Coordinates of C-alpha atoms in Angstrom, one line a residue:
Chain A
M1 CA -3.5 -47.0 38.9
E2 CA -1.6 -43.7 39.2
K3 CA 1.7 -45.5 38.9
I4 CA 0.6 -47.3 35.7
K5 CA -0.6 -44.0 34.2
K6 CA 2.7 -42.3 35.0
W7 CA 4.6 -45.3 33.6
L8 CA 2.5 -45.3 30.4
L9 CA 3.0 -41.5 29.9
G10 CA 6.7 -41.9 30.4
F11 CA 6.8 -44.7 27.9
F12 CA 4.9 -42.8 25.2
K13 CA 7.1 -39.7 25.8
G14 CA 10.2 -41.7 25.6
A15 CA 9.1 -43.7 22.5
F16 CA 7.4 -41.0 20.4
G17 CA 8.5 -37.7 22.1
D18 CA 11.4 -37.1 19.8
I19 CA 9.3 -37.6 16.6
L20 CA 6.6 -35.4 17.9
F21 CA 8.9 -32.6 18.9
A22 CA 10.9 -32.9 15.7
N23 CA 7.7 -32.5 13.8
L24 CA 6.7 -29.5 15.8
E25 CA 10.1 -28.0 15.4
R26 CA 9.9 -28.5 11.6
E27 CA 6.4 -27.0 11.5
A28 CA 7.6 -24.0 13.5
R29 CA 10.5 -23.5 11.2
E30 CA 8.3 -23.8 8.1
T31 CA 5.9 -21.2 9.6
E32 CA 8.8 -18.9 10.2
E33 CA 9.9 -19.4 6.6
V34 CA 6.5 -18.4 5.3
L35 CA 6.9 -15.1 7.1
L36 CA 10.4 -14.8 5.7
T37 CA 9.1 -15.5 2.2
L38 CA 6.4 -12.9 2.6
L39 CA 9.1 -10.4 3.5
L40 CA 11.6 -11.4 0.8
L41 CA 9.0 -11.3 -1.9
Q42 CA 8.4 -7.7 -1.2
F43 CA 12.0 -6.8 -0.4
S44 CA 13.4 -6.6 -3.9
G45 CA 10.4 -4.8 -5.4
L46 CA 10.7 -1.6 -7.4
D47 CA 8.3 1.3 -6.6
N48 CA 6.7 -0.9 -3.9
P49 CA 6.0 0.7 -0.6
F50 CA 6.2 -2.6 1.2
A51 CA 9.8 -3.0 0.0
F52 CA 10.7 0.0 2.2
Y53 CA 8.9 -1.4 5.2
T54 CA 10.5 -4.8 5.0
M55 CA 13.9 -3.3 5.5
E56 CA 13.2 -2.6 9.2
L57 CA 11.7 -6.1 9.7
L58 CA 14.5 -8.2 8.2
P59 CA 16.8 -7.8 11.3
F60 CA 14.2 -9.7 13.4
M61 CA 14.4 -12.8 11.1
R62 CA 16.9 -15.6 11.2
I63 CA 18.2 -15.8 7.7
T64 CA 20.6 -18.6 6.9
E65 CA 21.8 -20.1 3.6
N66 CA 19.7 -23.2 4.3
S67 CA 16.5 -21.3 4.8
L68 CA 17.1 -19.3 1.6
K69 CA 17.7 -22.5 -0.3
R70 CA 14.5 -24.1 1.0
I71 CA 12.5 -21.0 0.0
V72 CA 14.0 -20.9 -3.5
A73 CA 13.4 -24.6 -3.9
K74 CA 9.8 -24.2 -2.9
E75 CA 9.3 -21.4 -5.3
E76 CA 10.9 -23.4 -8.1
R77 CA 8.7 -26.3 -7.4
L78 CA 5.7 -24.0 -7.5
G79 CA 6.9 -22.4 -10.8
Y80 CA 7.3 -25.9 -12.3
L81 CA 3.8 -26.9 -11.2
L82 CA 2.3 -23.7 -12.6
S83 CA 4.1 -24.2 -15.9
R84 CA 2.6 -27.7 -16.2
F85 CA -0.9 -26.2 -15.8
E86 CA -0.3 -23.2 -18.1
G87 CA -2.0 -24.8 -21.1
W88 CA -5.1 -25.7 -19.1
A89 CA -6.3 -22.2 -18.4
Chain B
M1 CA -5.2 16.1 16.5
R2 CA -6.8 17.4 13.3
L3 CA -5.0 16.8 10.0
I4 CA -5.3 19.5 7.3
F5 CA -3.9 18.7 3.8
V6 CA -3.2 21.4 1.3
A7 CA -2.9 19.9 -2.2
G8 CA -2.7 21.1 -5.8
K9 CA -0.5 21.4 -8.8
G10 CA 3.0 22.8 -8.5
G11 CA 3.3 26.6 -8.3
V12 CA -0.3 27.3 -7.5
G13 CA 0.5 28.7 -4.1
K14 CA 0.1 25.7 -1.8
T15 CA 2.9 26.9 0.5
T16 CA 1.4 30.4 0.8
V17 CA -2.0 29.0 1.7
A18 CA -0.6 26.4 4.1
G19 CA 1.7 28.9 5.8
T20 CA -1.1 31.5 6.2
L21 CA -3.6 28.9 7.3
S22 CA -1.3 27.5 10.0
H23 CA -0.8 31.1 11.2
L24 CA -4.5 31.6 11.6
L25 CA -4.9 28.2 13.3
S26 CA -2.1 28.9 15.8
Q27 CA -4.4 31.5 17.3
R28 CA -6.9 28.7 18.1
G29 CA -4.5 26.0 19.3
M30 CA -1.0 24.5 19.0
T31 CA -0.2 24.1 15.4
A32 CA 2.5 22.2 13.4
L33 CA 3.2 22.7 9.7
V34 CA 5.0 20.1 7.6
S35 CA 6.1 20.3 4.0
T36 CA 6.2 16.9 2.3
D37 CA 7.2 18.5 -1.0
L38 CA 10.6 17.3 -2.1
A39 CA 11.3 20.8 -3.4
H40 CA 10.0 22.4 -0.2
S41 CA 9.8 26.2 0.1
L42 CA 8.4 26.8 3.6
G43 CA 11.9 28.2 4.6
D44 CA 11.6 30.8 1.8
F45 CA 8.1 31.7 2.8
F46 CA 9.0 32.3 6.5
S47 CA 12.5 33.6 5.6
R48 CA 14.1 30.9 7.8
E49 CA 16.6 28.2 7.3
G50 CA 17.0 24.6 8.5
E51 CA 14.9 21.4 8.5
S52 CA 12.9 22.5 11.5
F53 CA 12.2 25.8 13.2
S54 CA 9.4 27.6 14.9
V55 CA 7.7 30.8 14.0
D56 CA 5.1 32.5 16.3
G57 CA 4.6 29.3 18.2
I58 CA 4.1 27.1 15.0
R59 CA 6.5 24.2 14.7
V60 CA 7.6 24.1 11.1
F61 CA 9.2 21.0 9.5
Q62 CA 10.7 20.7 6.0
P63 CA 12.6 17.5 6.1
D64 CA 15.4 16.7 3.6
A65 CA 14.0 13.5 2.2
R66 CA 17.3 12.3 0.6
A67 CA 19.4 12.7 3.7
R68 CA 16.7 11.2 5.9
L69 CA 16.3 8.2 3.6
K70 CA 20.0 7.5 3.5
E71 CA 20.3 7.8 7.3
R72 CA 17.3 5.4 7.9
V73 CA 18.5 2.8 5.3
R74 CA 22.0 2.8 6.8
E75 CA 20.5 2.2 10.2
W76 CA 18.4 -0.8 9.1
E77 CA 21.3 -2.2 7.1
G78 CA 23.5 -2.1 10.2
N79 CA 20.9 -3.9 12.3
F80 CA 20.4 -6.5 9.6
F81 CA 24.0 -7.3 9.0
Q82 CA 24.7 -7.8 12.7
N83 CA 23.2 -11.3 12.7
I84 CA 23.7 -12.6 9.2
S85 CA 26.6 -14.5 7.7
P86 CA 29.2 -12.6 5.6
T87 CA 28.5 -14.7 2.5
L88 CA 24.8 -13.7 2.5
R89 CA 25.7 -10.1 3.3
E90 CA 27.1 -9.6 -0.2
D91 CA 23.8 -10.7 -1.8
F92 CA 21.8 -8.2 0.2
I93 CA 24.1 -5.1 -0.1
P94 CA 22.9 -4.1 -3.7
F95 CA 19.3 -4.0 -2.5
F96 CA 20.1 -1.6 0.3
R97 CA 22.2 0.6 -2.0
F98 CA 19.3 0.7 -4.4
A99 CA 16.7 1.5 -1.7
E100 CA 18.8 4.6 -0.8
R101 CA 18.3 6.0 -4.3
D102 CA 14.8 4.8 -5.1
P103 CA 12.7 8.0 -5.6
S104 CA 9.5 6.3 -4.5
N105 CA 11.0 5.9 -1.0
H106 CA 11.3 9.7 -0.6
D107 CA 7.5 9.9 -0.4
L108 CA 7.5 7.2 2.2
I109 CA 10.1 8.9 4.3
M110 CA 7.9 12.0 4.2
L111 CA 4.8 10.0 5.2
E112 CA 6.8 8.6 8.1
E113 CA 7.7 12.1 9.1
V114 CA 4.0 13.2 9.0
K115 CA 3.1 10.1 11.0
R116 CA 5.8 10.7 13.6
I117 CA 4.5 14.3 14.3
F118 CA 0.9 13.1 14.3
L119 CA 1.7 10.3 16.8
E120 CA 3.6 12.6 19.0
G121 CA 0.3 14.4 19.4
R122 CA 1.7 17.6 20.8
E123 CA -0.4 19.9 18.7
D124 CA -4.1 20.4 18.0
F125 CA -3.6 21.0 14.3
L126 CA -1.2 19.5 11.8
V127 CA -1.1 21.3 8.5
V128 CA 0.5 19.3 5.6
D129 CA 1.8 21.3 2.7
S130 CA 1.7 18.3 0.3
G131 CA 3.7 17.6 -2.8
A132 CA 2.4 16.0 -6.0
T133 CA -1.1 14.6 -6.3
A134 CA 0.3 11.0 -6.6
Q135 CA 2.1 11.5 -3.2
F136 CA -1.1 12.7 -1.6
L137 CA -3.0 9.6 -2.9
K138 CA -0.3 7.4 -1.5
F139 CA -0.7 9.1 1.9
L140 CA -4.5 8.6 1.7
Y141 CA -4.3 4.9 1.1
L142 CA -1.1 3.7 2.6
G143 CA -2.2 3.8 6.3
E144 CA -5.0 1.3 5.5
K145 CA -2.7 -0.9 3.3
L146 CA 0.0 -1.0 5.9
H147 CA -2.6 -1.9 8.6
Q148 CA -3.6 -4.9 6.5
W149 CA 0.0 -5.9 5.8
Y150 CA 1.1 -5.8 9.4
S151 CA -2.0 -7.8 10.3
L152 CA -1.0 -10.5 7.9
L153 CA 2.6 -10.6 9.2
L154 CA 1.3 -10.7 12.8
K155 CA -0.9 -13.7 12.0
W156 CA 2.1 -15.7 10.8
R157 CA 4.4 -14.6 13.6
K158 CA 1.8 -15.6 16.2
K159 CA 1.4 -19.0 14.5
Y160 CA 5.1 -19.5 14.6
L161 CA 5.4 -18.5 18.3
R162 CA 2.5 -20.9 19.2
L163 CA 4.4 -23.8 17.7
R164 CA 7.7 -22.7 19.2
K165 CA 6.2 -22.4 22.6
M166 CA 5.2 -26.1 22.5
V167 CA 8.8 -27.1 21.9
R168 CA 10.8 -24.6 23.9
G169 CA 8.4 -23.0 26.3
K170 CA 7.3 -19.4 26.4
E171 CA 9.7 -16.7 25.1
E172 CA 9.6 -13.0 24.7
D173 CA 9.4 -11.9 21.1
E174 CA 10.6 -8.4 20.0
M175 CA 9.2 -8.8 16.5
L176 CA 5.7 -9.4 17.8
E177 CA 5.8 -6.3 19.9
F178 CA 7.2 -4.3 17.0
L179 CA 4.5 -5.5 14.6
H180 CA 1.8 -4.8 17.1
N181 CA 3.1 -1.2 17.5
R182 CA 3.3 -0.6 13.8
R183 CA -0.2 -2.0 13.2
E184 CA -1.6 0.3 15.9
E185 CA 0.2 3.3 14.6
N186 CA -1.1 2.7 11.1
R187 CA -4.6 2.1 12.4
K188 CA -4.6 5.5 14.2
F189 CA -3.2 7.2 11.1
K190 CA -5.8 5.5 8.9
V191 CA -8.6 6.8 11.0
A192 CA -7.1 10.3 11.1
M193 CA -6.7 10.3 7.3
G194 CA -10.4 9.4 7.0
E195 CA -11.3 12.5 9.0
A196 CA -8.7 14.8 7.4
F197 CA -9.7 18.2 6.0
V198 CA -8.5 18.6 2.4
L199 CA -8.0 21.9 0.6
W200 CA -7.4 21.9 -3.2
V201 CA -5.6 25.0 -4.4
M202 CA -5.9 26.1 -8.0
E203 CA -4.5 28.7 -10.2
P204 CA -6.3 29.7 -13.5
N205 CA -3.1 30.0 -15.5
L206 CA -2.0 26.5 -14.3
F207 CA -5.4 25.0 -14.2
S208 CA -5.5 21.3 -15.0
V209 CA -9.0 19.9 -15.3
R210 CA -7.8 16.4 -15.6
E211 CA -5.6 16.5 -12.5
T212 CA -8.4 18.1 -10.5
L213 CA -11.0 15.6 -11.7
R214 CA -8.6 12.7 -11.0
F215 CA -8.2 14.1 -7.5
I216 CA -11.9 14.1 -7.0
S217 CA -12.6 10.7 -8.5
E218 CA -9.6 8.8 -7.1
A219 CA -9.2 10.3 -3.7
R220 CA -12.4 11.8 -2.7
R221 CA -13.8 15.3 -3.3
P222 CA -11.8 18.0 -1.5
D223 CA -13.5 19.7 1.4
F224 CA -12.6 23.2 0.1
L225 CA -11.3 24.9 -3.0
V226 CA -9.0 27.9 -3.0
T227 CA -8.5 29.8 -6.3
N228 CA -5.2 31.6 -5.9
K229 CA -3.7 34.4 -8.0
A230 CA -7.2 34.6 -9.5
R231 CA -8.4 36.3 -12.6
E232 CA -11.9 37.7 -12.4
N233 CA -13.5 35.7 -15.2
F234 CA -12.3 32.3 -14.2
E235 CA -15.1 29.7 -14.3
L236 CA -14.9 26.4 -12.6
P237 CA -15.8 23.2 -14.4
L238 CA -19.3 21.9 -13.5
P239 CA -18.4 19.1 -11.0
L240 CA -16.3 21.6 -8.9
R241 CA -19.0 24.2 -8.6
E242 CA -20.8 22.5 -5.7
I243 CA -17.6 22.4 -3.5
P244 CA -17.3 25.5 -1.3
G245 CA -14.4 27.8 -2.1
I246 CA -12.9 31.2 -2.0
T247 CA -10.9 33.4 -4.4
L248 CA -7.7 35.0 -3.1
P249 CA -6.8 38.5 -4.2
L250 CA -4.1 38.9 -6.8
L251 CA -1.0 40.1 -5.2
Q252 CA 2.4 41.4 -6.5
E253 CA 4.3 42.3 -3.3
E254 CA 7.3 40.4 -2.1
P255 CA 8.2 39.0 0.4
L256 CA 4.8 37.9 1.4
F257 CA 5.1 36.8 5.1
K258 CA 3.7 39.5 7.4
S259 CA 3.5 42.1 4.6
R260 CA 0.5 44.3 4.1
A261 CA -0.6 42.2 1.2
W262 CA -0.5 39.1 3.4
E263 CA -3.2 40.6 5.6
K264 CA -5.5 40.5 2.6
I265 CA -4.9 36.8 2.1
K266 CA -5.4 36.2 5.8
D267 CA -8.8 37.9 5.7
K268 CA -9.9 35.7 2.9
L269 CA -8.6 32.5 4.4
R270 CA -10.6 33.1 7.6
E271 CA -13.6 31.7 5.7
I272 CA -11.9 28.3 5.8
L273 CA -11.8 28.3 9.6
I274 CA -15.6 28.4 9.6
W275 CA -15.6 25.2 7.5
L276 CA -13.0 23.6 9.7
R277 CA -15.3 23.4 12.6

């Protein structure tokens, strides 16, 4: 029984492990990018106290061109959606 | 540590009151005095020079906001550019250059200075000779705001670390620790600001009813009023009459610190110590 259980676990890990871990990794990356977005939204502000405090937090973040592209794309999509709903309000 | 704020319009005598009060307080316990005014004049009052010095056991600070801000921003910029690609660096440089010159950041540097001395906790009293009213209001609310802000960031960082742990196992995280510390600092400061003693200094010739009423409505009512350089027939507006206060004698002598005239002010200001208990 134990052997079958072990074999089944190994089978599922081998078959779906990569997908599962890839999903988890993507989720982690997206969560990290939410934090980065929160910081970057404040970073360029004028007369905004949080802009000052983001400067000391940015070194902790991993900022790459790809992550910036993804954030901008998300914001553009959001802007597009909001513009579609403008007339409804 | 007890926080005591001396606020009011420019030129009403905040520095004289703050300096004299800290001198009186130093007889009761260790005292620090900070000027958060950008055009600070504690050095002139005590006839000393430099950003920090001590007089009769009082630690006095009058930080140069511009220099401190530049120093701090350069430090953060250096840390940030260590692990970022050169192409992205160029995008971020203008923001850091702007932050160095942004006047609203001067207030924040001063707030950080007050917070630093408060968190050191070496003294029993910290007297703050504050600048403009808007700056004081910022001080009053920012501890709470920042506490909320760091809580939000912590939530997302923890979420990220939980997911990352599933993939790569447990890792130490510097940012988590940093955010925790910052949140804790701001929580302590928020509590201290709630219990702070606030003195509002006025001068009949410079009296601004609007600014004083704004101070009372937006911040909270001051704990004490000091009418400085007073004329005899000066009458307070109705909402101010309930707040306890004193009138300082009109003095002409210069320089003030440790002069005979100064003793008169000291005698009057002793009344505040009763309220401070």
